[in-house]
Amino acid sequence: MKKYILSIDAGTTGITVILYDKKAQIVEKVYSEFKQIYPKPGWVEHDPIEIWNTTLRLIKKILSTINNNEVSSIGITNQRETTLLWNKSTSKPIYNAIVWQCNRTLDYCKELKDSGYENLVSSKTGLLIDSYFSATKIKWILEHVNNTQKMLENDELLFGTIDSWLVWMLTNGSSHITDYTNASRTLIFNIDTKKWDTELLNLFQIP
């Protein structure tokens, strides 16, 4: 059995990378903050490239202390609802990550609630309609960033939360994945069928 598990905690203000041994004891721990971006009052963004570069630098720092072949697996915990879209051909984000704290879609959420969609969304997701979650952030990016429709038509655009982004980069673009717990925080994942929900995707105008 290999000796270590590597843990990445991709938080809201910084990245922590921890090396655990087989007894779940901490062998090494490193941390670094990254920049918070506030384009307008109530708006919060992160630079996905900075998150990736910070994560990679910390991983390299920890792995420099051991034999890389002794790591059995990597686990990721992350800030869940923070949302980004990137071009799968270039692995370049098309906009900054919109952070869970960002309230730029409050008015749109109110429109949906006033239109009576709260029960539909809640019954499928277990969540309330709120700017906290990913769906309205995805819609905002699709509507406000140039050439998104063209990228969609060419099948070049990917959505992910921070876990998906880091796995994509760690696997050199071979794995576009998440898990149920992160998917369930997007407002477009049906927690009963365990699938992306077509009705919700249509509601939020997300292909």
JSON list of C-alpha atoms in Angstrom, two decimals:
[
{"chain": "A", "resi": 1, "resn": "MET", "atom": "CA", "xyz": [0.00, 0.00, 0.00]},
{"chain": "A", "resi": 2, "resn": "LYS", "atom": "CA", "xyz": [1.24, 3.48, -0.86]},
{"chain": "A", "resi": 3, "resn": "LYS", "atom": "CA", "xyz": [2.07, 5.77, 2.01]},
{"chain": "A", "resi": 4, "resn": "TYR", "atom": "CA", "xyz": [0.18, 9.01, 1.42]},
{"chain": "A", "resi": 5, "resn": "ILE", "atom": "CA", "xyz": [-3.05, 10.76, 0.43]},
{"chain": "A", "resi": 6, "resn": "LEU", "atom": "CA", "xyz": [-2.90, 14.31, -0.91]},
{"chain": "A", "resi": 7, "resn": "SER", "atom": "CA", "xyz": [-5.77, 16.61, 0.05]},
{"chain": "A", "resi": 8, "resn": "ILE", "atom": "CA", "xyz": [-6.59, 19.90, -1.71]},
{"chain": "A", "resi": 9, "resn": "ASP", "atom": "CA", "xyz": [-8.86, 22.32, 0.16]},
{"chain": "A", "resi": 10, "resn": "ALA", "atom": "CA", "xyz": [-9.76, 24.95, -2.43]},
{"chain": "A", "resi": 11, "resn": "GLY", "atom": "CA", "xyz": [-11.39, 27.53, -0.19]},
{"chain": "A", "resi": 12, "resn": "THR", "atom": "CA", "xyz": [-12.90, 30.94, -0.79]},
{"chain": "A", "resi": 13, "resn": "THR", "atom": "CA", "xyz": [-9.84, 32.95, 0.21]},
{"chain": "A", "resi": 14, "resn": "GLY", "atom": "CA", "xyz": [-7.01, 30.48, -0.24]},
{"chain": "A", "resi": 15, "resn": "ILE", "atom": "CA", "xyz": [-5.72, 27.01, -1.02]},
{"chain": "A", "resi": 16, "resn": "THR", "atom": "CA", "xyz": [-4.57, 24.47, 1.55]},
{"chain": "A", "resi": 17, "resn": "VAL", "atom": "CA", "xyz": [-2.74, 21.32, 0.46]},
{"chain": "A", "resi": 18, "resn": "ILE", "atom": "CA", "xyz": [-2.23, 18.60, 3.07]},
{"chain": "A", "resi": 19, "resn": "LEU", "atom": "CA", "xyz": [-0.29, 15.35, 2.92]},
{"chain": "A", "resi": 20, "resn": "TYR", "atom": "CA", "xyz": [-1.72, 12.55, 5.11]},
{"chain": "A", "resi": 21, "resn": "ASP", "atom": "CA", "xyz": [-0.16, 9.23, 6.00]},
{"chain": "A", "resi": 22, "resn": "LYS", "atom": "CA", "xyz": [-2.00, 5.88, 6.19]},
{"chain": "A", "resi": 23, "resn": "LYS", "atom": "CA", "xyz": [-3.10, 6.66, 9.76]},
{"chain": "A", "resi": 24, "resn": "ALA", "atom": "CA", "xyz": [-4.67, 9.97, 8.65]},
{"chain": "A", "resi": 25, "resn": "GLN", "atom": "CA", "xyz": [-1.96, 11.93, 10.40]},
{"chain": "A", "resi": 26, "resn": "ILE", "atom": "CA", "xyz": [-0.80, 15.19, 8.83]},
{"chain": "A", "resi": 27, "resn": "VAL", "atom": "CA", "xyz": [2.69, 14.84, 7.40]},
{"chain": "A", "resi": 28, "resn": "GLU", "atom": "CA", "xyz": [2.92, 18.23, 5.67]},
{"chain": "A", "resi": 29, "resn": "LYS", "atom": "CA", "xyz": [0.61, 21.23, 5.23]},
{"chain": "A", "resi": 30, "resn": "VAL", "atom": "CA", "xyz": [0.98, 24.34, 3.07]},
{"chain": "A", "resi": 31, "resn": "TYR", "atom": "CA", "xyz": [-1.34, 27.29, 2.45]},
{"chain": "A", "resi": 32, "resn": "SER", "atom": "CA", "xyz": [-1.55, 30.33, 0.23]},
{"chain": "A", "resi": 33, "resn": "GLU", "atom": "CA", "xyz": [-4.18, 33.00, -0.31]},
{"chain": "A", "resi": 34, "resn": "PHE", "atom": "CA", "xyz": [-5.32, 34.32, -3.68]},
{"chain": "A", "resi": 35, "resn": "LYS", "atom": "CA", "xyz": [-6.82, 37.63, -4.77]},
{"chain": "A", "resi": 36, "resn": "GLN", "atom": "CA", "xyz": [-10.45, 38.58, -4.18]},
{"chain": "A", "resi": 37, "resn": "ILE", "atom": "CA", "xyz": [-11.92, 40.63, -7.05]},
{"chain": "A", "resi": 38, "resn": "TYR", "atom": "CA", "xyz": [-14.81, 43.06, -6.47]},
{"chain": "A", "resi": 39, "resn": "PRO", "atom": "CA", "xyz": [-15.92, 44.61, -9.82]},
{"chain": "A", "resi": 40, "resn": "LYS", "atom": "CA", "xyz": [-18.99, 46.26, -8.23]},
{"chain": "A", "resi": 41, "resn": "PRO", "atom": "CA", "xyz": [-20.54, 46.41, -4.76]},
{"chain": "A", "resi": 42, "resn": "GLY", "atom": "CA", "xyz": [-21.90, 42.94, -3.98]},
{"chain": "A", "resi": 43, "resn": "TRP", "atom": "CA", "xyz": [-20.04, 41.30, -6.86]},
{"chain": "A", "resi": 44, "resn": "VAL", "atom": "CA", "xyz": [-17.24, 38.83, -6.04]},
{"chain": "A", "resi": 45, "resn": "GLU", "atom": "CA", "xyz": [-14.94, 37.06, -8.50]},
{"chain": "A", "resi": 46, "resn": "HIS", "atom": "CA", "xyz": [-11.79, 34.93, -8.55]},
{"chain": "A", "resi": 47, "resn": "ASP", "atom": "CA", "xyz": [-9.21, 34.42, -11.26]},
{"chain": "A", "resi": 48, "resn": "PRO", "atom": "CA", "xyz": [-9.38, 30.67, -12.10]},
{"chain": "A", "resi": 49, "resn": "ILE", "atom": "CA", "xyz": [-5.84, 30.70, -13.49]},
{"chain": "A", "resi": 50, "resn": "GLU", "atom": "CA", "xyz": [-4.55, 32.12, -10.21]},
{"chain": "A", "resi": 51, "resn": "ILE", "atom": "CA", "xyz": [-6.44, 29.41, -8.30]},
{"chain": "A", "resi": 52, "resn": "TRP", "atom": "CA", "xyz": [-4.87, 26.74, -10.52]},
{"chain": "A", "resi": 53, "resn": "ASN", "atom": "CA", "xyz": [-1.36, 28.21, -10.34]},
{"chain": "A", "resi": 54, "resn": "THR", "atom": "CA", "xyz": [-1.59, 28.53, -6.56]},
{"chain": "A", "resi": 55, "resn": "THR", "atom": "CA", "xyz": [-2.80, 24.94, -6.23]},
{"chain": "A", "resi": 56, "resn": "LEU", "atom": "CA", "xyz": [-0.09, 23.61, -8.54]},
{"chain": "A", "resi": 57, "resn": "ARG", "atom": "CA", "xyz": [2.65, 25.53, -6.73]},
{"chain": "A", "resi": 58, "resn": "LEU", "atom": "CA", "xyz": [1.55, 24.15, -3.35]},
{"chain": "A", "resi": 59, "resn": "ILE", "atom": "CA", "xyz": [1.30, 20.58, -4.68]},
{"chain": "A", "resi": 60, "resn": "LYS", "atom": "CA", "xyz": [4.81, 20.83, -6.09]},
{"chain": "A", "resi": 61, "resn": "LYS", "atom": "CA", "xyz": [6.07, 22.20, -2.78]},
{"chain": "A", "resi": 62, "resn": "ILE", "atom": "CA", "xyz": [4.64, 19.23, -0.84]},
{"chain": "A", "resi": 63, "resn": "LEU", "atom": "CA", "xyz": [5.72, 16.63, -3.38]},
{"chain": "A", "resi": 64, "resn": "SER", "atom": "CA", "xyz": [9.27, 17.95, -3.27]},
{"chain": "A", "resi": 65, "resn": "THR", "atom": "CA", "xyz": [9.52, 16.45, 0.23]},
{"chain": "A", "resi": 66, "resn": "ILE", "atom": "CA", "xyz": [8.60, 12.86, -0.78]},
{"chain": "A", "resi": 67, "resn": "ASN", "atom": "CA", "xyz": [8.74, 10.32, -3.56]},
{"chain": "A", "resi": 68, "resn": "ASN", "atom": "CA", "xyz": [5.78, 11.15, -5.84]},
{"chain": "A", "resi": 69, "resn": "ASN", "atom": "CA", "xyz": [5.10, 7.45, -6.43]},
{"chain": "A", "resi": 70, "resn": "GLU", "atom": "CA", "xyz": [4.15, 7.10, -2.78]},
{"chain": "A", "resi": 71, "resn": "VAL", "atom": "CA", "xyz": [0.92, 9.12, -3.18]},
{"chain": "A", "resi": 72, "resn": "SER", "atom": "CA", "xyz": [-2.06, 6.80, -3.65]},
{"chain": "A", "resi": 73, "resn": "SER", "atom": "CA", "xyz": [-4.73, 9.39, -4.41]},
{"chain": "A", "resi": 74, "resn": "ILE", "atom": "CA", "xyz": [-5.78, 13.03, -4.38]},
{"chain": "A", "resi": 75, "resn": "GLY", "atom": "CA", "xyz": [-8.94, 14.33, -2.71]},
{"chain": "A", "resi": 76, "resn": "ILE", "atom": "CA", "xyz": [-10.51, 17.73, -3.31]},
{"chain": "A", "resi": 77, "resn": "THR", "atom": "CA", "xyz": [-12.84, 19.80, -1.17]},
{"chain": "A", "resi": 78, "resn": "ASN", "atom": "CA", "xyz": [-13.87, 23.16, -2.52]},
{"chain": "A", "resi": 79, "resn": "GLN", "atom": "CA", "xyz": [-16.05, 26.27, -2.28]},
{"chain": "A", "resi": 80, "resn": "ARG", "atom": "CA", "xyz": [-18.83, 24.39, -4.13]},
{"chain": "A", "resi": 81, "resn": "GLU", "atom": "CA", "xyz": [-21.17, 26.96, -5.71]},
{"chain": "A", "resi": 82, "resn": "THR", "atom": "CA", "xyz": [-18.45, 29.16, -7.24]},
{"chain": "A", "resi": 83, "resn": "THR", "atom": "CA", "xyz": [-18.96, 28.95, -10.99]},
{"chain": "A", "resi": 84, "resn": "LEU", "atom": "CA", "xyz": [-16.77, 29.16, -14.07]},
{"chain": "A", "resi": 85, "resn": "LEU", "atom": "CA", "xyz": [-16.93, 28.40, -17.77]},
{"chain": "A", "resi": 86, "resn": "TRP", "atom": "CA", "xyz": [-13.93, 27.60, -19.93]},
{"chain": "A", "resi": 87, "resn": "ASN", "atom": "CA", "xyz": [-13.02, 26.73, -23.49]},
{"chain": "A", "resi": 88, "resn": "LYS", "atom": "CA", "xyz": [-12.28, 23.02, -23.59]},
{"chain": "A", "resi": 89, "resn": "SER", "atom": "CA", "xyz": [-9.97, 23.40, -26.60]},
{"chain": "A", "resi": 90, "resn": "THR", "atom": "CA", "xyz": [-7.69, 25.89, -24.87]},
{"chain": "A", "resi": 91, "resn": "SER", "atom": "CA", "xyz": [-8.49, 25.28, -21.18]},
{"chain": "A", "resi": 92, "resn": "LYS", "atom": "CA", "xyz": [-8.82, 29.05, -20.82]},
{"chain": "A", "resi": 93, "resn": "PRO", "atom": "CA", "xyz": [-11.66, 30.48, -18.71]},
{"chain": "A", "resi": 94, "resn": "ILE", "atom": "CA", "xyz": [-13.91, 32.81, -20.68]},
{"chain": "A", "resi": 95, "resn": "TYR", "atom": "CA", "xyz": [-14.60, 34.93, -17.58]},
{"chain": "A", "resi": 96, "resn": "ASN", "atom": "CA", "xyz": [-13.53, 35.07, -13.96]},
{"chain": "A", "resi": 97, "resn": "ALA", "atom": "CA", "xyz": [-15.09, 32.55, -11.59]},
{"chain": "A", "resi": 98, "resn": "ILE", "atom": "CA", "xyz": [-18.22, 34.04, -10.04]},
{"chain": "A", "resi": 99, "resn": "VAL", "atom": "CA", "xyz": [-18.01, 33.36, -6.31]},
{"chain": "A", "resi": 100, "resn": "TRP", "atom": "CA", "xyz": [-20.86, 31.90, -4.24]},
{"chain": "A", "resi": 101, "resn": "GLN", "atom": "CA", "xyz": [-21.04, 35.19, -2.30]},
{"chain": "A", "resi": 102, "resn": "CYS", "atom": "CA", "xyz": [-21.76, 37.24, -5.44]},
{"chain": "A", "resi": 103, "resn": "ASN", "atom": "CA", "xyz": [-25.24, 38.74, -5.61]},
{"chain": "A", "resi": 104, "resn": "ARG", "atom": "CA", "xyz": [-25.30, 40.02, -9.21]},
{"chain": "A", "resi": 105, "resn": "THR", "atom": "CA", "xyz": [-28.25, 37.75, -10.10]},
{"chain": "A", "resi": 106, "resn": "LEU", "atom": "CA", "xyz": [-30.52, 38.77, -7.21]},
{"chain": "A", "resi": 107, "resn": "ASP", "atom": "CA", "xyz": [-33.01, 40.53, -9.51]},
{"chain": "A", "resi": 108, "resn": "TYR", "atom": "CA", "xyz": [-33.25, 37.52, -11.82]},
{"chain": "A", "resi": 109, "resn": "CYS", "atom": "CA", "xyz": [-33.83, 35.23, -8.83]},
{"chain": "A", "resi": 110, "resn": "LYS", "atom": "CA", "xyz": [-36.65, 37.51, -7.69]},
{"chain": "A", "resi": 111, "resn": "GLU", "atom": "CA", "xyz": [-38.21, 37.35, -11.16]},
{"chain": "A", "resi": 112, "resn": "LEU", "atom": "CA", "xyz": [-38.20, 33.55, -11.04]},
{"chain": "A", "resi": 113, "resn": "LYS", "atom": "CA", "xyz": [-39.74, 33.49, -7.57]},
{"chain": "A", "resi": 114, "resn": "ASP", "atom": "CA", "xyz": [-42.37, 36.06, -8.52]},
{"chain": "A", "resi": 115, "resn": "SER", "atom": "CA", "xyz": [-43.21, 33.87, -11.53]},
{"chain": "A", "resi": 116, "resn": "GLY", "atom": "CA", "xyz": [-43.93, 30.94, -9.24]},
{"chain": "A", "resi": 117, "resn": "TYR", "atom": "CA", "xyz": [-40.96, 28.66, -9.92]},
{"chain": "A", "resi": 118, "resn": "GLU", "atom": "CA", "xyz": [-39.84, 28.24, -6.28]},
{"chain": "A", "resi": 119, "resn": "ASN", "atom": "CA", "xyz": [-41.77, 24.99, -5.69]},
{"chain": "A", "resi": 120, "resn": "LEU", "atom": "CA", "xyz": [-40.58, 23.42, -8.95]},
{"chain": "A", "resi": 121, "resn": "VAL", "atom": "CA", "xyz": [-36.93, 24.15, -8.20]},
{"chain": "A", "resi": 122, "resn": "SER", "atom": "CA", "xyz": [-37.18, 23.15, -4.54]},
{"chain": "A", "resi": 123, "resn": "SER", "atom": "CA", "xyz": [-38.92, 19.84, -5.30]},
{"chain": "A", "resi": 124, "resn": "LYS", "atom": "CA", "xyz": [-36.20, 18.80, -7.72]},
{"chain": "A", "resi": 125, "resn": "THR", "atom": "CA", "xyz": [-33.10, 20.16, -5.98]},
{"chain": "A", "resi": 126, "resn": "GLY", "atom": "CA", "xyz": [-33.94, 20.61, -2.30]},
{"chain": "A", "resi": 127, "resn": "LEU", "atom": "CA", "xyz": [-32.74, 24.21, -2.66]},
{"chain": "A", "resi": 128, "resn": "LEU", "atom": "CA", "xyz": [-34.30, 27.64, -2.81]},
{"chain": "A", "resi": 129, "resn": "ILE", "atom": "CA", "xyz": [-33.93, 29.92, -5.82]},
{"chain": "A", "resi": 130, "resn": "ASP", "atom": "CA", "xyz": [-30.97, 32.05, -4.79]},
{"chain": "A", "resi": 131, "resn": "SER", "atom": "CA", "xyz": [-28.00, 33.80, -6.37]},
{"chain": "A", "resi": 132, "resn": "TYR", "atom": "CA", "xyz": [-25.84, 31.72, -4.01]},
{"chain": "A", "resi": 133, "resn": "PHE", "atom": "CA", "xyz": [-26.09, 28.71, -6.33]},
{"chain": "A", "resi": 134, "resn": "SER", "atom": "CA", "xyz": [-24.51, 28.08, -9.74]},
{"chain": "A", "resi": 135, "resn": "ALA", "atom": "CA", "xyz": [-27.37, 28.13, -12.26]},
{"chain": "A", "resi": 136, "resn": "THR", "atom": "CA", "xyz": [-28.04, 31.87, -12.39]},
{"chain": "A", "resi": 137, "resn": "LYS", "atom": "CA", "xyz": [-24.29, 32.52, -12.52]},
{"chain": "A", "resi": 138, "resn": "ILE", "atom": "CA", "xyz": [-23.98, 30.26, -15.57]},
{"chain": "A", "resi": 139, "resn": "LYS", "atom": "CA", "xyz": [-26.84, 32.12, -17.25]},
{"chain": "A", "resi": 140, "resn": "TRP", "atom": "CA", "xyz": [-25.21, 35.48, -16.46]},
{"chain": "A", "resi": 141, "resn": "ILE", "atom": "CA", "xyz": [-21.90, 34.44, -18.04]},
{"chain": "A", "resi": 142, "resn": "LEU", "atom": "CA", "xyz": [-23.64, 33.06, -21.14]},
{"chain": "A", "resi": 143, "resn": "GLU", "atom": "CA", "xyz": [-25.50, 36.35, -21.56]},
{"chain": "A", "resi": 144, "resn": "HIS", "atom": "CA", "xyz": [-22.69, 38.79, -20.81]},
{"chain": "A", "resi": 145, "resn": "VAL", "atom": "CA", "xyz": [-19.55, 37.28, -22.36]},
{"chain": "A", "resi": 146, "resn": "ASN", "atom": "CA", "xyz": [-18.90, 37.64, -26.08]},
{"chain": "A", "resi": 147, "resn": "ASN", "atom": "CA", "xyz": [-19.05, 34.63, -28.42]},
{"chain": "A", "resi": 148, "resn": "THR", "atom": "CA", "xyz": [-20.57, 32.19, -25.91]},
{"chain": "A", "resi": 149, "resn": "GLN", "atom": "CA", "xyz": [-23.26, 31.13, -28.39]},
{"chain": "A", "resi": 150, "resn": "LYS", "atom": "CA", "xyz": [-20.67, 30.42, -31.05]},
{"chain": "A", "resi": 151, "resn": "MET", "atom": "CA", "xyz": [-18.62, 28.36, -28.57]},
{"chain": "A", "resi": 152, "resn": "LEU", "atom": "CA", "xyz": [-21.75, 26.42, -27.60]},
{"chain": "A", "resi": 153, "resn": "GLU", "atom": "CA", "xyz": [-22.54, 25.71, -31.25]},
{"chain": "A", "resi": 154, "resn": "ASN", "atom": "CA", "xyz": [-18.98, 24.44, -31.72]},
{"chain": "A", "resi": 155, "resn": "ASP", "atom": "CA", "xyz": [-19.18, 22.32, -28.53]},
{"chain": "A", "resi": 156, "resn": "GLU", "atom": "CA", "xyz": [-16.25, 24.21, -27.03]},
{"chain": "A", "resi": 157, "resn": "LEU", "atom": "CA", "xyz": [-17.71, 25.45, -23.75]},
{"chain": "A", "resi": 158, "resn": "LEU", "atom": "CA", "xyz": [-17.62, 23.69, -20.38]},
{"chain": "A", "resi": 159, "resn": "PHE", "atom": "CA", "xyz": [-19.10, 24.60, -17.00]},
{"chain": "A", "resi": 160, "resn": "GLY", "atom": "CA", "xyz": [-17.68, 23.56, -13.68]},
{"chain": "A", "resi": 161, "resn": "THR", "atom": "CA", "xyz": [-17.40, 24.36, -10.03]},
{"chain": "A", "resi": 162, "resn": "ILE", "atom": "CA", "xyz": [-13.89, 24.68, -8.62]},
{"chain": "A", "resi": 163, "resn": "ASP", "atom": "CA", "xyz": [-13.49, 20.92, -8.11]},
{"chain": "A", "resi": 164, "resn": "SER", "atom": "CA", "xyz": [-14.24, 20.30, -11.80]},
{"chain": "A", "resi": 165, "resn": "TRP", "atom": "CA", "xyz": [-11.81, 23.02, -12.84]},
{"chain": "A", "resi": 166, "resn": "LEU", "atom": "CA", "xyz": [-8.96, 21.60, -10.75]},
{"chain": "A", "resi": 167, "resn": "VAL", "atom": "CA", "xyz": [-9.58, 18.03, -11.93]},
{"chain": "A", "resi": 168, "resn": "TRP", "atom": "CA", "xyz": [-9.65, 19.26, -15.54]},
{"chain": "A", "resi": 169, "resn": "MET", "atom": "CA", "xyz": [-6.29, 20.98, -15.09]},
{"chain": "A", "resi": 170, "resn": "LEU", "atom": "CA", "xyz": [-4.74, 18.14, -13.05]},
{"chain": "A", "resi": 171, "resn": "THR", "atom": "CA", "xyz": [-5.67, 15.65, -15.77]},
{"chain": "A", "resi": 172, "resn": "ASN", "atom": "CA", "xyz": [-4.55, 17.90, -18.62]},
{"chain": "A", "resi": 173, "resn": "GLY", "atom": "CA", "xyz": [-8.10, 18.24, -19.90]},
{"chain": "A", "resi": 174, "resn": "SER", "atom": "CA", "xyz": [-9.00, 14.54, -19.97]},
{"chain": "A", "resi": 175, "resn": "SER", "atom": "CA", "xyz": [-11.58, 14.54, -17.15]},
{"chain": "A", "resi": 176, "resn": "HIS", "atom": "CA", "xyz": [-14.58, 16.88, -16.96]},
{"chain": "A", "resi": 177, "resn": "ILE", "atom": "CA", "xyz": [-16.29, 15.54, -13.85]},
{"chain": "A", "resi": 178, "resn": "THR", "atom": "CA", "xyz": [-17.79, 16.37, -10.49]},
{"chain": "A", "resi": 179, "resn": "ASP", "atom": "CA", "xyz": [-19.50, 14.38, -7.75]},
{"chain": "A", "resi": 180, "resn": "TYR", "atom": "CA", "xyz": [-23.11, 14.30, -6.54]},
{"chain": "A", "resi": 181, "resn": "THR", "atom": "CA", "xyz": [-22.49, 16.63, -3.61]},
{"chain": "A", "resi": 182, "resn": "ASN", "atom": "CA", "xyz": [-21.12, 19.43, -5.78]},
{"chain": "A", "resi": 183, "resn": "ALA", "atom": "CA", "xyz": [-23.67, 18.82, -8.54]},
{"chain": "A", "resi": 184, "resn": "SER", "atom": "CA", "xyz": [-26.48, 19.11, -5.99]},
{"chain": "A", "resi": 185, "resn": "ARG", "atom": "CA", "xyz": [-25.49, 22.74, -5.31]},
{"chain": "A", "resi": 186, "resn": "THR", "atom": "CA", "xyz": [-25.99, 23.96, -8.87]},
{"chain": "A", "resi": 187, "resn": "LEU", "atom": "CA", "xyz": [-29.83, 24.26, -9.03]},
{"chain": "A", "resi": 188, "resn": "ILE", "atom": "CA", "xyz": [-29.80, 22.16, -12.22]},
{"chain": "A", "resi": 189, "resn": "PHE", "atom": "CA", "xyz": [-29.23, 18.70, -10.72]},
{"chain": "A", "resi": 190, "resn": "ASN", "atom": "CA", "xyz": [-32.19, 16.51, -9.79]},
{"chain": "A", "resi": 191, "resn": "ILE", "atom": "CA", "xyz": [-31.44, 14.93, -6.42]},
{"chain": "A", "resi": 192, "resn": "ASP", "atom": "CA", "xyz": [-34.00, 12.15, -6.96]},
{"chain": "A", "resi": 193, "resn": "THR", "atom": "CA", "xyz": [-32.93, 10.97, -10.41]},
{"chain": "A", "resi": 194, "resn": "LYS", "atom": "CA", "xyz": [-29.25, 11.86, -9.79]},
{"chain": "A", "resi": 195, "resn": "LYS", "atom": "CA", "xyz": [-29.12, 13.48, -13.23]},
{"chain": "A", "resi": 196, "resn": "TRP", "atom": "CA", "xyz": [-28.91, 16.95, -14.74]},
{"chain": "A", "resi": 197, "resn": "ASP", "atom": "CA", "xyz": [-32.53, 18.02, -15.07]},
{"chain": "A", "resi": 198, "resn": "THR", "atom": "CA", "xyz": [-33.76, 19.07, -18.52]},
{"chain": "A", "resi": 199, "resn": "GLU", "atom": "CA", "xyz": [-36.66, 21.11, -17.14]},
{"chain": "A", "resi": 200, "resn": "LEU", "atom": "CA", "xyz": [-34.36, 23.08, -14.85]},
{"chain": "A", "resi": 201, "resn": "LEU", "atom": "CA", "xyz": [-31.80, 23.59, -17.60]},
{"chain": "A", "resi": 202, "resn": "ASN", "atom": "CA", "xyz": [-34.54, 25.01, -19.80]},
{"chain": "A", "resi": 203, "resn": "LEU", "atom": "CA", "xyz": [-35.79, 27.23, -16.99]},
{"chain": "A", "resi": 204, "resn": "PHE", "atom": "CA", "xyz": [-32.35, 28.79, -16.54]},
{"chain": "A", "resi": 205, "resn": "GLN", "atom": "CA", "xyz": [-31.74, 28.82, -20.31]},
{"chain": "A", "resi": 206, "resn": "ILE", "atom": "CA", "xyz": [-28.64, 26.63, -20.00]},
{"chain": "A", "resi": 207, "resn": "PRO", "atom": "CA", "xyz": [-27.90, 24.19, -22.88]}
]
